[in-house]
Amino acid sequence: MMGWMVWLMLGIPSPSRLGIPEPVIPWKLPAPVRTQAAHGFDVLSYDMTLQVDVSGGLQIVGHNVITYARQGINTEFYFMLNPSLTLDSVVVNGVNWTYTRHIDTVRFVVTTGDPVVAEVYYHGTPPSGSWFGGGMYYDSVQQVVFTDDEPYGLRRWFAGYDAPDDKATLTFHINVPAGWVVGANGVLVGKDTVGGRWIYHWQEQYPIASYLIHFAASPNFVLIRDTVQIDTFLLPIEQYFLRSESTRVAGEFVHLPDMLQYFSHVYGLYPFIQEKYGHTGVTSGWAMENQTLTAYFMNLAGSTGYDWVIAHELAHQWWGDWVTLDNFTHIWLNEGFATYSEALYIGHRDSASNPAAYDGYIQNEMNFYLGSCRDYYGMNYWNYPIVPPVSLFSSCNTYTKGGLVLHMLRGVLGDSLFFTGLRQYGQQFAYANVVTQDFQNVMEGVSGQNLSWFFQEWVYSPGFPYYLYSWTSRGETLQVVIRQVQQDSVAAQAPYFEMPIRLHLTRAVLPDT
């Protein structure tokens, strides 16, 4: 019998073994974000002082120093701040400045000088978030304050340019009641005691996109430290979790050092090697790949059963944080890549005990897509392409199909070209912004192939190929007939797929009679 049916259905070649060469919640997509060149300025840095109080409900007082570089003859600058927060003043180059505020965008005009330094003073209660990207959250039971900004939640607590296409360095001065522990992006460079309060000074020296800015604070946090050797670097691992979870956390992240080494081998050196990697324990119910410090849901720690989640978020440090999408139309460049990284790591982790672990992980992803995504929470995701996404955080298209597309591209190109291309993609766009065409261009350059057919079919078009097949054998001859059938009942307006197909043949050898 032939054991290749599931591969054939999606047009996904059965993968080679891991011969890697050496070095779901719908979100209506907003209008595309303007590019950095279009908005006329480049944000160079943020220097944020934030006071957090919870005694009478969550309250913040913010003072953010934003340094802009002028681009061309532009005279208009702006930042975003939610209208529920009171804007006290804007000071530009040391002078109180006139500004206009429309909903959550604050604009001001500066005709001369470069750079432009704007100091923004504001206070109030951050609007409460209910789901992804709600900004700042406060769990009064666990006494944890934390942030979650993807896609546009930063403006709900932080005055800044809240879109992913303009990265900046970040200095954080987080003022909390004495006894609180604070984790944030980058490295901790100091802690002061002022008026019975503690001020933590964090610094992110690598450029960071707005939706990746994060801190978490609690009087009940403990810091669990570890290290991992990556090449010649000893990278700190820092975990900020409730004291009650510290024992379970030790078991949950036992494979994290191996993950850091593995992805550094596959994708290139951990991008923030001069700083750290770690997690903050939050009560959101999901995980978020904030730069150098992933927010990780509490109360699930205790076993390695969540290695796939830990690996997914860690892979984002390369695909999302190091190389960042230009706008959320291309969200699969984050989530598809991280989903595919789950399969890679599980295949690596279990290679000795289960050599087929990678194959099995990919097959489970395909089974989910084929089995569930035609009617997933009332939506037929088969009818929609990956780009543009019908919903940003679609488990079906953004995550699962996005990951499978990379698996198929690997099958088309072969291991050597595929992984060489990934490394080249990272190096070429390190700490910068990309769209899907950039990834395609790199893979075409590395492979010497025109891949427009592949990206048009799998990324920009809906559906997948559906095959009918039959076979006959006579003597030493096997004849296989394959027909690709495109029906609206499978996926409306799906293209004809030009996809290589590998056949796995199994032949029984009969004993002599």
PDB file of C-alpha atoms in Angstrom, residues 385 401 451-465 495-500:
ATOM      1  CA  PRO A 385      -5.212  33.710   1.731  1.00  0.00           C
ATOM      2  CA  LYS A 401      -0.894  27.337   7.224  1.00  0.00           C
ATOM      3  CA  LEU A 451       9.516  31.538  -6.637  1.00  0.00           C
ATOM      4  CA  SER A 452       6.648  33.794  -7.668  1.00  0.00           C
ATOM      5  CA  TRP A 453       4.555  30.743  -8.512  1.00  0.00           C
ATOM      6  CA  PHE A 454       5.015  29.350  -5.003  1.00  0.00           C
ATOM      7  CA  PHE A 455       4.230  32.558  -3.093  1.00  0.00           C
ATOM      8  CA  GLN A 456       1.297  33.408  -5.352  1.00  0.00           C
ATOM      9  CA  GLU A 457      -0.265  29.992  -4.757  1.00  0.00           C
ATOM     10  CA  TRP A 458       0.385  29.514  -1.097  1.00  0.00           C
ATOM     11  CA  VAL A 459       0.619  32.999   0.426  1.00  0.00           C
ATOM     12  CA  TYR A 460      -1.484  35.332  -1.717  1.00  0.00           C
ATOM     13  CA  SER A 461      -4.204  32.894  -2.826  1.00  0.00           C
ATOM     14  CA  PRO A 462      -6.795  30.905  -0.860  1.00  0.00           C
ATOM     15  CA  GLY A 463      -7.194  27.180  -0.599  1.00  0.00           C
ATOM     16  CA  PHE A 464      -4.962  24.241  -1.401  1.00  0.00           C
ATOM     17  CA  PRO A 465      -4.776  21.580  -4.111  1.00  0.00           C
ATOM     18  CA  PRO A 495      -5.751  28.760  -8.090  1.00  0.00           C
ATOM     19  CA  TYR A 496      -4.255  25.843  -9.945  1.00  0.00           C
ATOM     20  CA  PHE A 497      -1.311  24.699  -7.838  1.00  0.00           C
ATOM     21  CA  GLU A 498       1.958  23.894  -9.578  1.00  0.00           C
ATOM     22  CA  MET A 499       3.386  21.763  -6.813  1.00  0.00           C
ATOM     23  CA  PRO A 500       5.910  18.921  -6.869  1.00  0.00           C
TER      24      PRO A 500
END
